[in-house]
Amino acid sequence: MHKNPLFIILSIFTIAFFSVSYFLYNSLPTLSAFQPLSINDVVAVANVSAVQTDVPLVMTETRLPESEEVRRMAQAVKITDVSDPVLESGSAIVMDSESGKIIFSKDANRKSPIASITKLMTAMVFLENNPGWETEYKISQDDKVEGGKEYIYNGDIVKVKDLFYLSLVGSANSATLALVRSTGMSEKDFVVAMNKKADELNLKDTFFADPIGLSNYNVSSAYEVAKIAKAALADESIGSAVLSKEYGFETAGGRKIVVYSTDALLDSFPLGDVSLLGGKTGYTEAAGYCFVGKFSKDNGKEIISVVLGGSDIGYRFSKTQELIEWTYGNFDWVY
């Protein structure tokens, strides 16, 4: 009996199909040889556009942020029912340096003159235009500014570094103007740069009319002074200067000069486990007695305190110390 030709064809096709399948199965790597795509591989593939798929691909791996780099900031939380400090005059603020959280405030957004706290902004702008620390500058009559103690005189030749320390340690006005002029900029252009820097720091209530702090139009708020101090004290050069209790140097003519800090809290800290990381004083009749300082506890938590418009020279320091002790004594930092 003859078999159906269609049956014969189907049989041959079936045998051929299974033979080829068996060959391919033994020729290809096992499934264990294939590795699953990682999240970074997926990101790399996702970065390839449809237009690029008809050309040889060079895959660039795009790594996601490491998990340990993503962290929450600790927040200052009050742990006692102790009442807030009382402010007898002016305005004040205590701010967590890392998070920017306001821990204490009294009229912290009120604009007022800030006197020589201005010199922190002057120092930041100077550092962006520093002609070199060892550059010598000859003092002229044009550098003389009334007000405050004089350390340098017409004809003195001093280094730029000495002017920088005179400005921040002794808050010397003539030295500050000489520092500004050492950059080659006019006082007017320098003040423009100061206000531009204020804009960069997003300071809406801050304005400068001079680089020294004598003008009543040099204004800010306690809140924005804290932001200025945060930016300024992050610079090692500024931080080193404002932590100096005294600074000595010699003019090119051999005259020896020693300047002492206007910051009385340098003699009070460290206080227990709290350290002073730097500060700046200010005073004019319109501004009152002012002080901004940055502090750190041994747990690493840093705060910035500002007191503006103090009624007397001791108030700015005693009130600052009270605010610091109150903050570290009644707040804890938790995640």
PDB file of C-alpha atoms in Angstrom, residues 112-314:
ATOM      1  CA  SER A 112      18.638  98.267  59.720  1.00  0.00           C
ATOM      2  CA  PRO A 113      22.216  99.555  59.309  1.00  0.00           C
ATOM      3  CA  ILE A 114      24.843  96.858  59.897  1.00  0.00           C
ATOM      4  CA  ALA A 115      27.973  99.000  60.327  1.00  0.00           C
ATOM      5  CA  SER A 116      31.266  97.057  60.086  1.00  0.00           C
ATOM      6  CA  ILE A 117      29.583  93.691  59.579  1.00  0.00           C
ATOM      7  CA  THR A 118      29.750  95.076  56.035  1.00  0.00           C
ATOM      8  CA  LYS A 119      33.418  94.065  56.021  1.00  0.00           C
ATOM      9  CA  LEU A 120      32.469  90.375  55.690  1.00  0.00           C
ATOM     10  CA  MET A 121      30.985  91.117  52.267  1.00  0.00           C
ATOM     11  CA  THR A 122      33.973  93.330  51.456  1.00  0.00           C
ATOM     12  CA  ALA A 123      36.287  90.425  52.260  1.00  0.00           C
ATOM     13  CA  MET A 124      34.374  88.023  49.996  1.00  0.00           C
ATOM     14  CA  VAL A 125      34.461  90.408  47.040  1.00  0.00           C
ATOM     15  CA  PHE A 126      38.129  91.190  47.682  1.00  0.00           C
ATOM     16  CA  LEU A 127      39.018  87.486  47.556  1.00  0.00           C
ATOM     17  CA  GLU A 128      37.490  87.307  44.090  1.00  0.00           C
ATOM     18  CA  ASN A 129      39.849  90.118  43.016  1.00  0.00           C
ATOM     19  CA  ASN A 130      42.903  89.436  45.193  1.00  0.00           C
ATOM     20  CA  PRO A 131      46.075  90.820  43.550  1.00  0.00           C
ATOM     21  CA  GLY A 132      48.205  88.448  45.661  1.00  0.00           C
ATOM     22  CA  TRP A 133      48.826  88.226  49.395  1.00  0.00           C
ATOM     23  CA  GLU A 134      52.452  89.356  49.117  1.00  0.00           C
ATOM     24  CA  THR A 135      51.654  92.321  46.872  1.00  0.00           C
ATOM     25  CA  GLU A 136      52.863  95.569  48.438  1.00  0.00           C
ATOM     26  CA  TYR A 137      50.595  98.588  48.620  1.00  0.00           C
ATOM     27  CA  LYS A 138      51.623 102.150  49.430  1.00  0.00           C
ATOM     28  CA  ILE A 139      49.186 104.003  51.661  1.00  0.00           C
ATOM     29  CA  SER A 140      48.142 107.406  50.336  1.00  0.00           C
ATOM     30  CA  GLN A 141      46.076 110.255  51.728  1.00  0.00           C
ATOM     31  CA  ASP A 142      43.174 109.005  49.602  1.00  0.00           C
ATOM     32  CA  ASP A 143      43.022 105.871  51.759  1.00  0.00           C
ATOM     33  CA  LYS A 144      42.388 107.789  54.957  1.00  0.00           C
ATOM     34  CA  VAL A 145      38.931 107.292  56.452  1.00  0.00           C
ATOM     35  CA  GLU A 146      37.659 109.050  59.543  1.00  0.00           C
ATOM     36  CA  GLY A 147      36.377 106.932  62.397  1.00  0.00           C
ATOM     37  CA  GLY A 148      37.941 104.084  64.306  1.00  0.00           C
ATOM     38  CA  LYS A 149      41.523 103.497  65.315  1.00  0.00           C
ATOM     39  CA  GLU A 150      44.316 104.246  62.842  1.00  0.00           C
ATOM     40  CA  TYR A 151      47.112 101.719  62.315  1.00  0.00           C
ATOM     41  CA  ILE A 152      48.620 102.774  58.998  1.00  0.00           C
ATOM     42  CA  TYR A 153      49.594 106.211  57.745  1.00  0.00           C
ATOM     43  CA  ASN A 154      50.347 108.076  54.552  1.00  0.00           C
ATOM     44  CA  GLY A 155      53.508 106.654  52.950  1.00  0.00           C
ATOM     45  CA  ASP A 156      53.461 103.287  54.738  1.00  0.00           C
ATOM     46  CA  ILE A 157      54.130 100.316  52.465  1.00  0.00           C
ATOM     47  CA  VAL A 158      52.321  97.186  53.607  1.00  0.00           C
ATOM     48  CA  LYS A 159      51.395  93.817  52.166  1.00  0.00           C
ATOM     49  CA  VAL A 160      47.874  93.092  50.996  1.00  0.00           C
ATOM     50  CA  LYS A 161      47.616  90.285  53.552  1.00  0.00           C
ATOM     51  CA  ASP A 162      48.253  92.802  56.342  1.00  0.00           C
ATOM     52  CA  LEU A 163      45.449  95.033  55.070  1.00  0.00           C
ATOM     53  CA  PHE A 164      43.105  92.030  55.000  1.00  0.00           C
ATOM     54  CA  TYR A 165      43.846  91.176  58.640  1.00  0.00           C
ATOM     55  CA  LEU A 166      43.644  94.815  59.737  1.00  0.00           C
ATOM     56  CA  SER A 167      40.171  94.971  58.208  1.00  0.00           C
ATOM     57  CA  LEU A 168      38.792  91.801  59.795  1.00  0.00           C
ATOM     58  CA  VAL A 169      40.688  91.651  63.093  1.00  0.00           C
ATOM     59  CA  GLY A 170      40.810  95.315  64.069  1.00  0.00           C
ATOM     60  CA  SER A 171      37.924  96.476  61.835  1.00  0.00           C
ATOM     61  CA  ALA A 172      40.249  99.249  60.619  1.00  0.00           C
ATOM     62  CA  ASN A 173      38.476 101.585  58.208  1.00  0.00           C
ATOM     63  CA  SER A 174      41.464 103.082  56.366  1.00  0.00           C
ATOM     64  CA  ALA A 175      42.992  99.628  55.920  1.00  0.00           C
ATOM     65  CA  THR A 176      39.702  98.381  54.477  1.00  0.00           C
ATOM     66  CA  LEU A 177      39.580 101.154  51.889  1.00  0.00           C
ATOM     67  CA  ALA A 178      43.236 100.489  51.017  1.00  0.00           C
ATOM     68  CA  LEU A 179      42.374  96.789  50.650  1.00  0.00           C
ATOM     69  CA  VAL A 180      39.633  97.701  48.189  1.00  0.00           C
ATOM     70  CA  ARG A 181      41.943  99.979  46.198  1.00  0.00           C
ATOM     71  CA  SER A 182      44.675  97.306  46.116  1.00  0.00           C
ATOM     72  CA  THR A 183      42.467  95.309  43.723  1.00  0.00           C
ATOM     73  CA  GLY A 184      42.751  98.049  41.096  1.00  0.00           C
ATOM     74  CA  MET A 185      38.999  98.671  41.297  1.00  0.00           C
ATOM     75  CA  SER A 186      37.486 102.024  42.164  1.00  0.00           C
ATOM     76  CA  GLU A 187      35.464 102.204  45.361  1.00  0.00           C
ATOM     77  CA  LYS A 188      32.321 102.710  43.262  1.00  0.00           C
ATOM     78  CA  ASP A 189      32.948  99.621  41.121  1.00  0.00           C
ATOM     79  CA  PHE A 190      33.792  97.585  44.200  1.00  0.00           C
ATOM     80  CA  VAL A 191      30.472  98.502  45.835  1.00  0.00           C
ATOM     81  CA  VAL A 192      28.671  97.492  42.634  1.00  0.00           C
ATOM     82  CA  ALA A 193      30.394  94.101  42.930  1.00  0.00           C
ATOM     83  CA  MET A 194      29.289  93.849  46.573  1.00  0.00           C
ATOM     84  CA  ASN A 195      25.647  94.382  45.638  1.00  0.00           C
ATOM     85  CA  LYS A 196      25.994  91.892  42.799  1.00  0.00           C
ATOM     86  CA  LYS A 197      27.331  89.371  45.321  1.00  0.00           C
ATOM     87  CA  ALA A 198      24.327  90.100  47.533  1.00  0.00           C
ATOM     88  CA  ASP A 199      22.066  89.270  44.589  1.00  0.00           C
ATOM     89  CA  GLU A 200      23.948  86.007  44.020  1.00  0.00           C
ATOM     90  CA  LEU A 201      23.289  85.091  47.654  1.00  0.00           C
ATOM     91  CA  ASN A 202      19.599  85.924  47.142  1.00  0.00           C
ATOM     92  CA  LEU A 203      19.673  88.725  49.701  1.00  0.00           C
ATOM     93  CA  LYS A 204      16.564  90.833  49.103  1.00  0.00           C
ATOM     94  CA  ASP A 205      16.855  93.182  52.089  1.00  0.00           C
ATOM     95  CA  THR A 206      20.578  93.907  51.822  1.00  0.00           C
ATOM     96  CA  PHE A 207      22.197  96.923  50.179  1.00  0.00           C
ATOM     97  CA  PHE A 208      25.680  98.433  50.328  1.00  0.00           C
ATOM     98  CA  ALA A 209      26.638 102.066  49.760  1.00  0.00           C
ATOM     99  CA  ASP A 210      30.273 101.739  50.873  1.00  0.00           C
ATOM    100  CA  PRO A 211      32.742  98.890  51.539  1.00  0.00           C
ATOM    101  CA  ILE A 212      33.469  99.961  55.117  1.00  0.00           C
ATOM    102  CA  GLY A 213      30.141 100.214  56.933  1.00  0.00           C
ATOM    103  CA  LEU A 214      30.063 103.889  57.833  1.00  0.00           C
ATOM    104  CA  SER A 215      27.075 104.683  55.625  1.00  0.00           C
ATOM    105  CA  ASN A 216      23.623 104.388  57.170  1.00  0.00           C
ATOM    106  CA  TYR A 217      22.532 103.070  53.769  1.00  0.00           C
ATOM    107  CA  ASN A 218      24.496  99.860  54.325  1.00  0.00           C
ATOM    108  CA  VAL A 219      21.472  97.885  55.459  1.00  0.00           C
ATOM    109  CA  SER A 220      20.409  94.294  55.972  1.00  0.00           C
ATOM    110  CA  SER A 221      18.303  92.187  58.335  1.00  0.00           C
ATOM    111  CA  ALA A 222      19.352  89.798  61.077  1.00  0.00           C
ATOM    112  CA  TYR A 223      18.221  86.909  58.869  1.00  0.00           C
ATOM    113  CA  GLU A 224      20.260  88.020  55.866  1.00  0.00           C
ATOM    114  CA  VAL A 225      23.299  88.894  57.995  1.00  0.00           C
ATOM    115  CA  ALA A 226      23.225  85.246  59.098  1.00  0.00           C
ATOM    116  CA  LYS A 227      23.312  84.223  55.434  1.00  0.00           C
ATOM    117  CA  ILE A 228      26.206  86.604  54.746  1.00  0.00           C
ATOM    118  CA  ALA A 229      28.142  85.150  57.676  1.00  0.00           C
ATOM    119  CA  LYS A 230      27.465  81.593  56.534  1.00  0.00           C
ATOM    120  CA  ALA A 231      28.928  82.343  53.106  1.00  0.00           C
ATOM    121  CA  ALA A 232      31.856  84.402  54.405  1.00  0.00           C
ATOM    122  CA  LEU A 233      32.957  82.104  57.234  1.00  0.00           C
ATOM    123  CA  ALA A 234      32.963  79.139  54.866  1.00  0.00           C
ATOM    124  CA  ASP A 235      36.089  80.697  53.343  1.00  0.00           C
ATOM    125  CA  GLU A 236      39.259  79.579  55.106  1.00  0.00           C
ATOM    126  CA  SER A 237      41.009  82.948  54.713  1.00  0.00           C
ATOM    127  CA  ILE A 238      38.157  84.860  56.317  1.00  0.00           C
ATOM    128  CA  GLY A 239      37.670  82.227  59.010  1.00  0.00           C
ATOM    129  CA  SER A 240      41.335  82.335  59.961  1.00  0.00           C
ATOM    130  CA  ALA A 241      41.393  86.122  60.198  1.00  0.00           C
ATOM    131  CA  VAL A 242      38.292  86.538  62.362  1.00  0.00           C
ATOM    132  CA  LEU A 243      39.546  83.902  64.814  1.00  0.00           C
ATOM    133  CA  SER A 244      42.759  85.848  65.440  1.00  0.00           C
ATOM    134  CA  LYS A 245      42.848  87.518  68.863  1.00  0.00           C
ATOM    135  CA  GLU A 246      45.686  89.695  67.622  1.00  0.00           C
ATOM    136  CA  TYR A 247      47.733  90.189  64.490  1.00  0.00           C
ATOM    137  CA  GLY A 248      51.229  91.602  64.184  1.00  0.00           C
ATOM    138  CA  PHE A 249      53.175  92.707  61.128  1.00  0.00           C
ATOM    139  CA  GLU A 250      55.877  95.108  59.997  1.00  0.00           C
ATOM    140  CA  THR A 251      55.753  97.802  57.335  1.00  0.00           C
ATOM    141  CA  ALA A 252      58.407  97.938  54.604  1.00  0.00           C
ATOM    142  CA  GLY A 253      59.966 100.783  56.572  1.00  0.00           C
ATOM    143  CA  GLY A 254      60.376  98.615  59.658  1.00  0.00           C
ATOM    144  CA  ARG A 255      57.517  99.950  61.791  1.00  0.00           C
ATOM    145  CA  LYS A 256      55.984  97.163  63.868  1.00  0.00           C
ATOM    146  CA  ILE A 257      52.211  97.111  64.256  1.00  0.00           C
ATOM    147  CA  VAL A 258      49.997  94.929  66.450  1.00  0.00           C
ATOM    148  CA  VAL A 259      46.219  94.977  66.116  1.00  0.00           C
ATOM    149  CA  TYR A 260      43.809  93.391  68.596  1.00  0.00           C
ATOM    150  CA  SER A 261      40.453  91.849  67.742  1.00  0.00           C
ATOM    151  CA  THR A 262      37.239  93.738  68.402  1.00  0.00           C
ATOM    152  CA  ASP A 263      35.540  90.386  69.143  1.00  0.00           C
ATOM    153  CA  ALA A 264      35.452  90.002  72.931  1.00  0.00           C
ATOM    154  CA  LEU A 265      33.934  86.511  72.665  1.00  0.00           C
ATOM    155  CA  LEU A 266      37.300  85.165  71.540  1.00  0.00           C
ATOM    156  CA  ASP A 267      38.236  85.370  75.228  1.00  0.00           C
ATOM    157  CA  SER A 268      35.037  83.591  76.361  1.00  0.00           C
ATOM    158  CA  PHE A 269      35.135  80.561  74.073  1.00  0.00           C
ATOM    159  CA  PRO A 270      35.555  77.627  74.027  1.00  0.00           C
ATOM    160  CA  LEU A 271      32.805  77.527  76.649  1.00  0.00           C
ATOM    161  CA  GLY A 272      32.363  73.950  77.809  1.00  0.00           C
ATOM    162  CA  ASP A 273      31.783  71.925  74.662  1.00  0.00           C
ATOM    163  CA  VAL A 274      30.883  74.961  72.537  1.00  0.00           C
ATOM    164  CA  SER A 275      33.425  76.654  70.262  1.00  0.00           C
ATOM    165  CA  LEU A 276      33.396  79.962  68.415  1.00  0.00           C
ATOM    166  CA  LEU A 277      34.103  79.489  64.701  1.00  0.00           C
ATOM    167  CA  GLY A 278      34.347  83.174  63.899  1.00  0.00           C
ATOM    168  CA  GLY A 279      32.472  86.447  64.132  1.00  0.00           C
ATOM    169  CA  LYS A 280      32.361  90.132  63.230  1.00  0.00           C
ATOM    170  CA  THR A 281      31.470  93.216  65.198  1.00  0.00           C
ATOM    171  CA  GLY A 282      29.932  96.455  64.024  1.00  0.00           C
ATOM    172  CA  TYR A 283      29.035  99.835  65.456  1.00  0.00           C
ATOM    173  CA  THR A 284      27.782 103.207  64.337  1.00  0.00           C
ATOM    174  CA  GLU A 285      25.374 105.495  66.135  1.00  0.00           C
ATOM    175  CA  ALA A 286      22.602 104.530  63.710  1.00  0.00           C
ATOM    176  CA  ALA A 287      23.346 100.796  63.726  1.00  0.00           C
ATOM    177  CA  GLY A 288      23.940 100.406  67.438  1.00  0.00           C
ATOM    178  CA  TYR A 289      26.171  97.616  68.688  1.00  0.00           C
ATOM    179  CA  CYS A 290      26.091  94.591  66.381  1.00  0.00           C
ATOM    180  CA  PHE A 291      27.618  91.125  66.300  1.00  0.00           C
ATOM    181  CA  VAL A 292      27.340  88.011  64.172  1.00  0.00           C
ATOM    182  CA  GLY A 293      29.040  84.772  65.157  1.00  0.00           C
ATOM    183  CA  LYS A 294      29.171  81.135  64.161  1.00  0.00           C
ATOM    184  CA  PHE A 295      29.374  78.455  66.841  1.00  0.00           C
ATOM    185  CA  SER A 296      29.772  74.685  67.037  1.00  0.00           C
ATOM    186  CA  LYS A 297      29.059  72.098  69.705  1.00  0.00           C
ATOM    187  CA  ASP A 298      31.190  68.983  70.063  1.00  0.00           C
ATOM    188  CA  ASN A 299      28.404  67.017  68.345  1.00  0.00           C
ATOM    189  CA  GLY A 300      29.219  68.977  65.199  1.00  0.00           C
ATOM    190  CA  LYS A 301      26.001  70.991  65.128  1.00  0.00           C
ATOM    191  CA  GLU A 302      26.703  74.554  63.995  1.00  0.00           C
ATOM    192  CA  ILE A 303      24.556  77.625  64.534  1.00  0.00           C
ATOM    193  CA  ILE A 304      24.808  81.286  63.554  1.00  0.00           C
ATOM    194  CA  SER A 305      23.728  84.031  65.936  1.00  0.00           C
ATOM    195  CA  VAL A 306      23.069  87.652  65.000  1.00  0.00           C
ATOM    196  CA  VAL A 307      22.396  90.597  67.301  1.00  0.00           C
ATOM    197  CA  LEU A 308      21.742  93.988  65.679  1.00  0.00           C
ATOM    198  CA  GLY A 309      21.006  97.334  67.287  1.00  0.00           C
ATOM    199  CA  GLY A 310      22.377  96.549  70.730  1.00  0.00           C
ATOM    200  CA  SER A 311      22.090  99.307  73.315  1.00  0.00           C
ATOM    201  CA  ASP A 312      25.670  99.117  74.597  1.00  0.00           C
ATOM    202  CA  ILE A 313      29.025  97.581  73.767  1.00  0.00           C
ATOM    203  CA  GLY A 314      28.624  94.662  76.160  1.00  0.00           C
TER     204      GLY A 314
END
